[in-house]
Amino acid sequence: MANEYEPRPEHKFTFGLWTVGNIGRDPFGEPVRQPLSPVELVHLLAEVGAYGVNFHDNDLVPIDATSAERDRIVRDFKRALQETGLVVPMATTNLFTDPAFKDGAFTSNDPRVRAYALQKTMRSMDLGAELGAKVYVFWGGREGVETDAAKDPVEALKRMREALNFLCEYSIEQGYGYKFALEAKPNEPRGDIYLATTGAMLGFIETLDHPEMVGVNPEVAHEHMAGLNFLHAVAQAWERGKLFHIDLNDQAFGRYDQDFRFGAHNLKSAFFLVKFLEDVGYQGSRHFDAHAYRTEGYEGVKDFARGCMRTYLILKEKARRFNQDQEIQGLLAEINADDGSMTGLLGPYSRERATRLKEYQFDRGTLGRRDLRYERLDQLTVELLLGVR
Ligand code: GCO
Ligand code: MN
Ligand code: MN
């Protein structure tokens, strides 16, 4: 198949306006690319074959725009969507760029900032709903501290809960049908950000008034920054029905927030991630939250965006081969073999089962002597990924 790795709408590949629109500013250097307008970015995304475009309120409408300017911008953007067929599956709020948010938004120590953050989010939810978004992402970029002298972490959680409860009610009352997706990140731009991992978010969600409408938006780079296994975070979210969205990119462990092209650094973990999403039948967006190297112009930005999608599709094809590889599947069958001898001993608790299990004589020596062949299995996986299998 010649176009096997060509992105198609059913792949649900999306990018944020801020991703392909990233102008390459970093803490040490000025922008290297001229900004493109939202309309130009929609056309760029259509050219590379994306399915959808997501945005923060201020990626589309500048924070100080008048309502007439807002209406014109939204009208032009809608026209670009119509012309290209791109959709807007997700929207979010910028609660981190403006100096008003220097100490966070929902968790700020200043009640005026907390109230302004709610107002800004409601307006941004209106904008997202107007453009068809069904997922609303919350990334608490500045919801944290540099020093714990400044903020009470218990109070911060309470403030965060109150804000999300408020906004859930707002969404319900407006009939927006949003699913909220909470995105964890351990640090950057704050020294420490509250609810630092996807696991922490999953615990927090259960304390909300409407846990059924709140899930997570895990990001590869964010779990890697914390030195964690991203797939395991995604699996935990999936198993609880909480994988509402996903941010794909790449990141070397222990480095600054890199936002590299998907698969650029940890190919093997990218493979197991794609395999997981495809095997379980994840139906949501495959959203790339990354940006091109600072060395690139807009041709390079297109290379970057095409690369994210193409790598995903190549890894998807590798996952198919993994699932059909006789030797790999044979090893997996061996590894997971069950001779039935434990039936009746394993399973839900009963007093009778507990009694039988306590009496059972295990042959520890035999258990310890069993070879597992994981070396072979991993080498076969590596060879498959390297294209010699
Ligand atoms: C980051 C985050 C953001 C969010 C975005 C959407 O590290 O900067 O990943 O890109 O995903 O703000 O909420
Ligand atoms: Mn990020
Ligand atoms: Mn992100």
Short mmCIF file of C-alpha atoms and ligand atoms in Angstrom, two decimals:
data_model
loop_
_atom_site.label_atom_id
_atom_site.label_comp_id
_atom_site.label_asym_id
_atom_site.label_seq_id
_atom_site.Cartn_x
_atom_site.Cartn_y
_atom_site.Cartn_z
CA MET A 1 0.00 0.00 0.00
CA ALA A 2 1.61 3.19 -1.21
CA ASN A 3 -0.42 5.57 0.96
CA GLU A 4 -0.52 3.38 4.04
CA TYR A 5 1.28 6.06 6.06
CA GLU A 6 -0.78 8.99 4.76
CA PRO A 7 -2.89 10.62 7.49
CA ARG A 8 -6.64 10.30 7.01
CA PRO A 9 -9.52 11.85 8.99
CA GLU A 10 -10.34 8.55 10.72
CA HIS A 11 -6.88 8.62 12.34
CA LYS A 12 -8.04 11.68 14.33
CA PHE A 13 -4.70 13.49 14.19
CA THR A 14 -4.98 16.93 15.72
CA PHE A 15 -2.58 19.78 16.51
CA GLY A 16 -2.93 22.88 18.64
CA LEU A 17 -2.68 26.29 16.99
CA TRP A 18 0.16 26.82 19.47
CA THR A 19 2.11 23.82 18.17
CA VAL A 20 2.57 24.51 14.47
CA GLY A 21 2.21 28.18 15.39
CA ASN A 22 5.17 28.03 17.78
CA ILE A 23 7.57 30.78 16.74
CA GLY A 24 10.63 29.26 18.38
CA ARG A 25 11.13 31.57 21.31
CA ASP A 26 13.01 29.99 24.22
CA PRO A 27 14.38 31.33 27.52
CA PHE A 28 17.68 32.15 25.76
CA GLY A 29 16.57 33.32 22.37
CA GLU A 30 14.17 35.44 20.40
CA PRO A 31 11.62 34.03 17.94
CA VAL A 32 13.04 32.44 14.79
CA ARG A 33 9.77 32.25 12.81
CA GLN A 34 7.28 34.95 11.85
CA PRO A 35 3.89 34.37 13.47
CA LEU A 36 1.17 32.96 11.19
CA SER A 37 -2.49 33.87 11.68
CA PRO A 38 -4.96 31.22 12.90
CA VAL A 39 -6.41 31.07 9.38
CA GLU A 40 -2.95 30.45 7.88
CA LEU A 41 -2.30 27.77 10.47
CA VAL A 42 -5.55 26.00 9.63
CA HIS A 43 -4.46 25.93 5.98
CA LEU A 44 -1.02 24.65 6.93
CA LEU A 45 -2.61 21.84 8.97
CA ALA A 46 -4.93 20.97 6.11
CA GLU A 47 -1.96 20.84 3.73
CA VAL A 48 -0.14 18.29 5.89
CA GLY A 49 -3.27 16.17 6.33
CA ALA A 50 -4.39 16.82 9.92
CA TYR A 51 -7.97 16.10 10.96
CA GLY A 52 -8.43 18.75 13.59
CA VAL A 53 -7.13 21.90 15.24
CA ASN A 54 -7.34 22.80 18.92
CA PHE A 55 -6.68 26.13 20.59
CA HIS A 56 -6.34 28.15 23.75
CA ASP A 57 -8.75 31.09 23.79
CA ASN A 58 -5.89 33.53 23.14
CA ASP A 59 -4.32 31.49 20.33
CA LEU A 60 -7.40 32.52 18.42
CA VAL A 61 -8.64 35.74 20.02
CA PRO A 62 -6.00 38.03 21.57
CA ILE A 63 -6.56 38.70 25.26
CA ASP A 64 -7.25 42.38 24.65
CA ALA A 65 -9.47 42.03 21.56
CA THR A 66 -12.70 44.02 21.41
CA SER A 67 -15.92 42.09 20.89
CA ALA A 68 -16.08 43.30 17.28
CA GLU A 69 -12.55 41.98 16.70
CA ARG A 70 -13.48 38.70 18.36
CA ASP A 71 -16.46 38.26 16.06
CA ARG A 72 -14.40 38.97 12.95
CA ILE A 73 -11.64 36.56 14.00
CA VAL A 74 -14.11 33.80 14.80
CA ARG A 75 -15.93 34.34 11.51
CA ASP A 76 -12.69 34.10 9.51
CA PHE A 77 -11.61 31.03 11.46
CA LYS A 78 -14.95 29.30 10.85
CA ARG A 79 -14.59 30.01 7.15
CA ALA A 80 -11.11 28.47 7.13
CA LEU A 81 -12.52 25.38 8.87
CA GLN A 82 -15.26 25.11 6.27
CA GLU A 83 -12.82 25.52 3.39
CA THR A 84 -10.46 22.86 4.71
CA GLY A 85 -12.85 20.46 6.45
CA LEU A 86 -10.83 20.65 9.66
CA VAL A 87 -12.75 20.26 12.93
CA VAL A 88 -12.17 21.56 16.47
CA PRO A 89 -12.39 18.59 18.87
CA MET A 90 -10.82 20.31 21.88
CA ALA A 91 -10.44 23.76 23.41
CA THR A 92 -8.61 25.08 26.45
CA THR A 93 -7.80 28.27 28.34
CA ASN A 94 -4.58 30.19 28.50
CA LEU A 95 -4.17 30.71 32.24
CA PHE A 96 -0.42 31.14 32.21
CA THR A 97 0.87 33.80 29.77
CA ASP A 98 -0.54 37.00 31.20
CA PRO A 99 1.32 38.41 34.25
CA ALA A 100 -2.00 38.32 36.14
CA PHE A 101 -1.44 34.56 36.36
CA LYS A 102 2.12 34.69 37.63
CA ASP A 103 1.04 32.92 40.85
CA GLY A 104 -1.41 30.57 39.17
CA ALA A 105 -5.07 30.91 38.28
CA PHE A 106 -7.51 28.67 40.17
CA THR A 107 -4.98 28.22 43.00
CA SER A 108 -3.69 31.80 43.12
CA ASN A 109 -3.48 33.33 46.57
CA ASP A 110 -5.35 36.37 45.25
CA PRO A 111 -9.15 35.84 45.16
CA ARG A 112 -9.44 38.43 42.37
CA VAL A 113 -7.14 36.33 40.19
CA ARG A 114 -9.13 33.18 41.03
CA ALA A 115 -12.36 34.92 40.05
CA TYR A 116 -10.83 36.31 36.85
CA ALA A 117 -9.60 32.82 35.95
CA LEU A 118 -13.14 31.47 36.26
CA GLN A 119 -14.52 34.30 34.14
CA LYS A 120 -11.85 33.77 31.47
CA THR A 121 -12.47 30.02 31.42
CA MET A 122 -16.25 30.39 31.07
CA ARG A 123 -15.77 32.77 28.14
CA SER A 124 -13.28 30.40 26.60
CA MET A 125 -15.68 27.48 27.06
CA ASP A 126 -18.30 29.53 25.20
CA LEU A 127 -15.82 30.03 22.36
CA GLY A 128 -14.86 26.35 22.23
CA ALA A 129 -18.50 25.26 22.23
CA GLU A 130 -19.28 27.71 19.42
CA LEU A 131 -16.63 25.99 17.31
CA GLY A 132 -17.79 22.48 18.14
CA ALA A 133 -15.29 21.37 20.81
CA LYS A 134 -16.45 18.49 23.00
CA VAL A 135 -13.33 18.05 25.11
CA TYR A 136 -12.13 20.86 27.36
CA VAL A 137 -8.56 20.59 28.62
CA PHE A 138 -7.29 21.97 31.91
CA TRP A 139 -3.54 22.32 32.12
CA GLY A 140 -2.58 24.06 35.33
CA GLY A 141 0.60 25.53 33.97
CA ARG A 142 1.18 27.94 36.83
CA GLU A 143 -0.86 26.18 39.51
CA GLY A 144 2.12 25.68 41.76
CA VAL A 145 4.94 27.30 43.66
CA GLU A 146 8.63 28.04 43.75
CA THR A 147 8.54 28.00 47.55
CA ASP A 148 6.14 26.17 49.83
CA ALA A 149 6.37 29.16 52.17
CA ALA A 150 4.02 30.91 49.74
CA LYS A 151 1.02 28.64 49.49
CA ASP A 152 -0.72 26.00 51.52
CA PRO A 153 -0.87 22.84 49.36
CA VAL A 154 -4.10 21.65 51.01
CA GLU A 155 -5.71 25.03 50.38
CA ALA A 156 -4.52 24.84 46.76
CA LEU A 157 -6.29 21.52 46.26
CA LYS A 158 -9.48 22.93 47.76
CA ARG A 159 -9.33 25.93 45.45
CA MET A 160 -8.73 23.70 42.45
CA ARG A 161 -11.68 21.50 43.41
CA GLU A 162 -13.98 24.48 43.90
CA ALA A 163 -13.04 25.89 40.48
CA LEU A 164 -13.60 22.61 38.64
CA ASN A 165 -16.91 22.00 40.42
CA PHE A 166 -18.02 25.49 39.42
CA LEU A 167 -17.05 24.96 35.79
CA CYS A 168 -18.68 21.53 35.59
CA GLU A 169 -21.96 23.12 36.68
CA TYR A 170 -21.48 25.89 34.14
CA SER A 171 -20.97 23.37 31.33
CA ILE A 172 -24.04 21.38 32.41
CA GLU A 173 -26.21 24.48 32.68
CA GLN A 174 -25.14 25.72 29.24
CA GLY A 175 -25.74 22.26 27.73
CA TYR A 176 -22.22 22.20 26.25
CA GLY A 177 -21.74 18.48 26.82
CA TYR A 178 -18.04 18.99 27.52
CA LYS A 179 -15.84 16.28 28.92
CA PHE A 180 -13.11 17.87 31.02
CA ALA A 181 -9.59 16.46 30.61
CA LEU A 182 -7.06 17.34 33.32
CA GLU A 183 -3.43 17.49 32.21
CA ALA A 184 -0.71 16.93 34.80
CA LYS A 185 2.83 18.25 34.59
CA PRO A 186 5.44 18.08 37.36
CA ASN A 187 7.21 21.41 36.77
CA GLU A 188 7.86 24.15 34.17
CA PRO A 189 6.95 26.92 34.20
CA ARG A 190 6.57 26.67 38.03
CA GLY A 191 9.21 25.15 40.26
CA ASP A 192 6.60 22.56 41.27
CA ILE A 193 3.11 22.18 39.87
CA TYR A 194 0.31 20.70 42.01
CA LEU A 195 -1.19 17.34 41.01
CA ALA A 196 2.07 16.55 39.27
CA THR A 197 1.24 13.25 37.59
CA THR A 198 -1.66 11.61 35.78
CA GLY A 199 -2.03 9.25 38.74
CA ALA A 200 -2.45 12.22 41.09
CA MET A 201 -5.11 13.66 38.76
CA LEU A 202 -6.99 10.37 38.71
CA GLY A 203 -7.13 10.36 42.49
CA PHE A 204 -8.25 14.00 42.60
CA ILE A 205 -11.03 13.50 40.04
CA GLU A 206 -12.87 11.14 42.37
CA THR A 207 -13.19 13.98 44.92
CA LEU A 208 -15.12 16.24 42.50
CA ASP A 209 -18.88 16.76 42.41
CA HIS A 210 -19.15 15.38 38.87
CA PRO A 211 -16.37 12.81 38.51
CA GLU A 212 -18.21 11.23 35.57
CA MET A 213 -17.55 14.25 33.36
CA VAL A 214 -13.88 14.62 34.26
CA GLY A 215 -10.99 12.53 32.93
CA VAL A 216 -7.37 13.10 32.00
CA ASN A 217 -5.20 14.37 29.17
CA PRO A 218 -1.86 12.63 29.80
CA GLU A 219 1.19 13.96 27.95
CA VAL A 220 4.23 11.86 27.05
CA ALA A 221 6.74 14.56 27.96
CA HIS A 222 5.15 15.35 31.31
CA GLU A 223 5.37 11.80 32.67
CA HIS A 224 8.88 11.46 31.23
CA MET A 225 9.95 14.67 32.95
CA ALA A 226 8.89 12.95 36.19
CA GLY A 227 10.87 9.84 35.21
CA LEU A 228 7.71 7.75 34.88
CA ASN A 229 6.46 5.15 32.44
CA PHE A 230 3.93 6.98 30.26
CA LEU A 231 2.20 3.84 29.04
CA HIS A 232 1.41 2.83 32.60
CA ALA A 233 -0.25 6.18 33.31
CA VAL A 234 -2.28 5.89 30.10
CA ALA A 235 -3.27 2.31 30.94
CA GLN A 236 -4.48 3.30 34.40
CA ALA A 237 -6.58 6.10 32.92
CA TRP A 238 -7.95 3.81 30.22
CA GLU A 239 -8.86 1.08 32.66
CA ARG A 240 -11.04 3.52 34.61
CA GLY A 241 -12.67 4.99 31.47
CA LYS A 242 -10.80 8.27 32.00
CA LEU A 243 -8.67 8.62 28.87
CA PHE A 244 -10.56 11.56 27.38
CA HIS A 245 -7.65 12.99 25.38
CA ILE A 246 -3.91 12.46 24.91
CA ASP A 247 -0.95 14.77 24.22
CA LEU A 248 1.66 13.04 22.07
CA ASN A 249 5.20 14.33 21.80
CA ASP A 250 8.62 13.21 22.98
CA GLN A 251 11.06 14.09 25.70
CA ALA A 252 14.39 12.83 27.00
CA PHE A 253 14.23 11.97 30.70
CA GLY A 254 15.79 14.56 32.95
CA ARG A 255 15.96 17.36 30.37
CA TYR A 256 14.13 20.67 29.99
CA ASP A 257 10.59 20.62 28.57
CA GLN A 258 11.49 19.60 25.02
CA ASP A 259 8.16 19.04 23.21
CA PHE A 260 9.87 17.04 20.47
CA ARG A 261 8.16 15.47 17.47
CA PHE A 262 6.33 12.26 18.41
CA GLY A 263 8.78 9.35 18.43
CA ALA A 264 11.83 11.60 18.06
CA HIS A 265 13.52 10.29 21.17
CA ASN A 266 12.02 7.17 22.79
CA LEU A 267 10.93 5.09 19.82
CA LYS A 268 10.38 1.93 21.76
CA SER A 269 8.08 3.50 24.34
CA ALA A 270 6.28 5.31 21.51
CA PHE A 271 5.74 1.90 19.90
CA PHE A 272 4.20 0.36 23.03
CA LEU A 273 2.02 3.44 23.44
CA VAL A 274 0.67 3.30 19.88
CA LYS A 275 0.18 -0.45 20.19
CA PHE A 276 -1.81 0.09 23.38
CA LEU A 277 -4.04 2.83 21.93
CA GLU A 278 -4.74 0.77 18.83
CA ASP A 279 -5.21 -2.57 20.62
CA VAL A 280 -7.72 -1.19 23.12
CA GLY A 281 -9.54 0.81 20.45
CA TYR A 282 -9.06 4.32 21.89
CA GLN A 283 -11.48 6.54 19.96
CA GLY A 284 -10.29 10.00 20.97
CA SER A 285 -8.02 12.51 19.24
CA ARG A 286 -4.36 11.71 18.71
CA HIS A 287 -3.29 15.20 19.59
CA PHE A 288 0.30 16.28 18.98
CA ASP A 289 1.38 18.79 21.60
CA ALA A 290 4.87 19.46 20.31
CA HIS A 291 6.73 21.89 18.11
CA ALA A 292 9.40 21.99 15.47
CA TYR A 293 13.05 22.47 16.36
CA ARG A 294 14.12 26.08 16.58
CA THR A 295 16.31 25.51 13.54
CA GLU A 296 13.29 25.28 11.24
CA GLY A 297 11.30 27.59 9.01
CA TYR A 298 7.74 26.75 8.00
CA GLU A 299 8.85 23.97 5.62
CA GLY A 300 10.48 22.43 8.68
CA VAL A 301 7.27 22.94 10.66
CA LYS A 302 5.45 20.93 8.01
CA ASP A 303 8.17 18.27 8.15
CA PHE A 304 7.66 18.18 11.91
CA ALA A 305 3.86 17.83 11.68
CA ARG A 306 4.01 15.23 8.92
CA GLY A 307 6.65 13.38 10.91
CA CYS A 308 4.45 13.12 14.01
CA MET A 309 1.62 11.53 12.05
CA ARG A 310 3.78 9.34 9.84
CA THR A 311 5.69 7.92 12.80
CA TYR A 312 2.40 7.16 14.53
CA LEU A 313 1.13 5.29 11.47
CA ILE A 314 4.39 3.40 10.99
CA LEU A 315 4.28 2.31 14.63
CA LYS A 316 0.65 1.31 14.17
CA GLU A 317 1.71 -0.95 11.30
CA LYS A 318 4.52 -2.36 13.48
CA ALA A 319 1.94 -3.10 16.19
CA ARG A 320 -0.12 -5.02 13.65
CA ARG A 321 2.96 -7.06 12.75
CA PHE A 322 3.77 -7.67 16.41
CA ASN A 323 0.26 -9.04 16.90
CA GLN A 324 0.66 -11.34 13.89
CA ASP A 325 4.23 -12.46 14.45
CA GLN A 326 4.10 -16.18 15.13
CA GLU A 327 7.26 -16.37 17.19
CA ILE A 328 6.31 -13.36 19.30
CA GLN A 329 2.79 -14.63 19.83
CA GLY A 330 4.13 -18.10 20.62
CA LEU A 331 6.36 -16.65 23.32
CA LEU A 332 3.48 -14.63 24.73
CA ALA A 333 1.29 -17.73 24.83
CA GLU A 334 4.05 -19.57 26.69
CA ILE A 335 4.52 -16.69 29.13
CA ASN A 336 0.81 -16.49 29.86
CA ALA A 337 0.20 -20.25 29.98
CA ASP A 338 -2.19 -21.43 32.67
CA ASP A 339 -2.30 -25.14 33.52
CA GLY A 340 -5.52 -24.66 35.47
CA SER A 341 -3.98 -25.81 38.74
CA MET A 342 -4.79 -22.55 40.48
CA THR A 343 -8.45 -22.45 39.47
CA GLY A 344 -10.41 -22.37 42.66
CA LEU A 345 -7.50 -20.83 44.57
CA LEU A 346 -7.44 -17.49 42.73
CA GLY A 347 -10.47 -15.25 42.38
CA PRO A 348 -12.64 -13.13 44.63
CA TYR A 349 -12.29 -13.55 48.36
CA SER A 350 -14.27 -16.17 50.20
CA ARG A 351 -13.51 -17.66 53.60
CA GLU A 352 -13.37 -21.09 52.04
CA ARG A 353 -10.96 -20.01 49.32
CA ALA A 354 -8.74 -18.29 51.87
CA THR A 355 -8.63 -21.46 53.98
CA ARG A 356 -7.74 -23.66 51.00
CA LEU A 357 -5.10 -21.22 49.83
CA LYS A 358 -3.47 -21.07 53.27
CA GLU A 359 -3.22 -24.86 53.32
CA TYR A 360 -1.95 -25.33 49.77
CA GLN A 361 1.65 -26.60 49.42
CA PHE A 362 3.53 -24.56 46.79
CA ASP A 363 6.68 -25.94 45.16
CA ARG A 364 8.72 -22.76 45.39
CA GLY A 365 11.70 -24.33 43.69
CA THR A 366 9.70 -25.08 40.55
CA LEU A 367 8.27 -21.55 40.50
CA GLY A 368 11.73 -20.04 40.71
CA ARG A 369 13.23 -22.34 38.06
CA ARG A 370 10.81 -21.34 35.32
CA ASP A 371 12.52 -19.44 32.47
CA LEU A 372 10.52 -16.55 31.08
CA ARG A 373 12.25 -15.77 27.75
CA TYR A 374 11.74 -12.00 28.05
CA GLU A 375 15.17 -11.39 26.54
CA ARG A 376 14.13 -13.15 23.36
CA LEU A 377 10.78 -11.41 23.32
CA ASP A 378 12.34 -7.98 23.68
CA GLN A 379 15.00 -8.68 21.05
CA LEU A 380 12.28 -9.78 18.60
CA THR A 381 10.45 -6.53 19.35
CA VAL A 382 13.60 -4.52 18.72
CA GLU A 383 14.26 -6.35 15.43
CA LEU A 384 10.71 -5.77 14.33
CA LEU A 385 11.11 -2.05 15.08
CA LEU A 386 14.46 -1.94 13.29
CA GLY A 387 12.85 -3.38 10.18
CA VAL A 388 14.77 -6.63 9.90
CA ARG A 389 11.76 -8.71 10.87
C1 GCO B 1 2.90 22.52 28.17
C2 GCO B 1 1.52 21.92 28.05
C3 GCO B 1 0.58 22.74 27.21
C4 GCO B 1 -0.85 22.28 27.33
C5 GCO B 1 -1.73 23.23 26.62
C6 GCO B 1 -3.14 22.74 26.50
O1 GCO B 1 3.79 21.80 28.61
O2 GCO B 1 3.08 23.69 27.85
O3 GCO B 1 1.67 20.63 27.53
O4 GCO B 1 1.01 22.68 25.88
O5 GCO B 1 -1.02 21.00 26.83
O6 GCO B 1 -1.72 24.42 27.30
O7 GCO B 1 -3.78 22.85 27.67
MN MN B 2 3.78 19.94 27.64
MN MN B 3 0.20 19.34 26.73
#
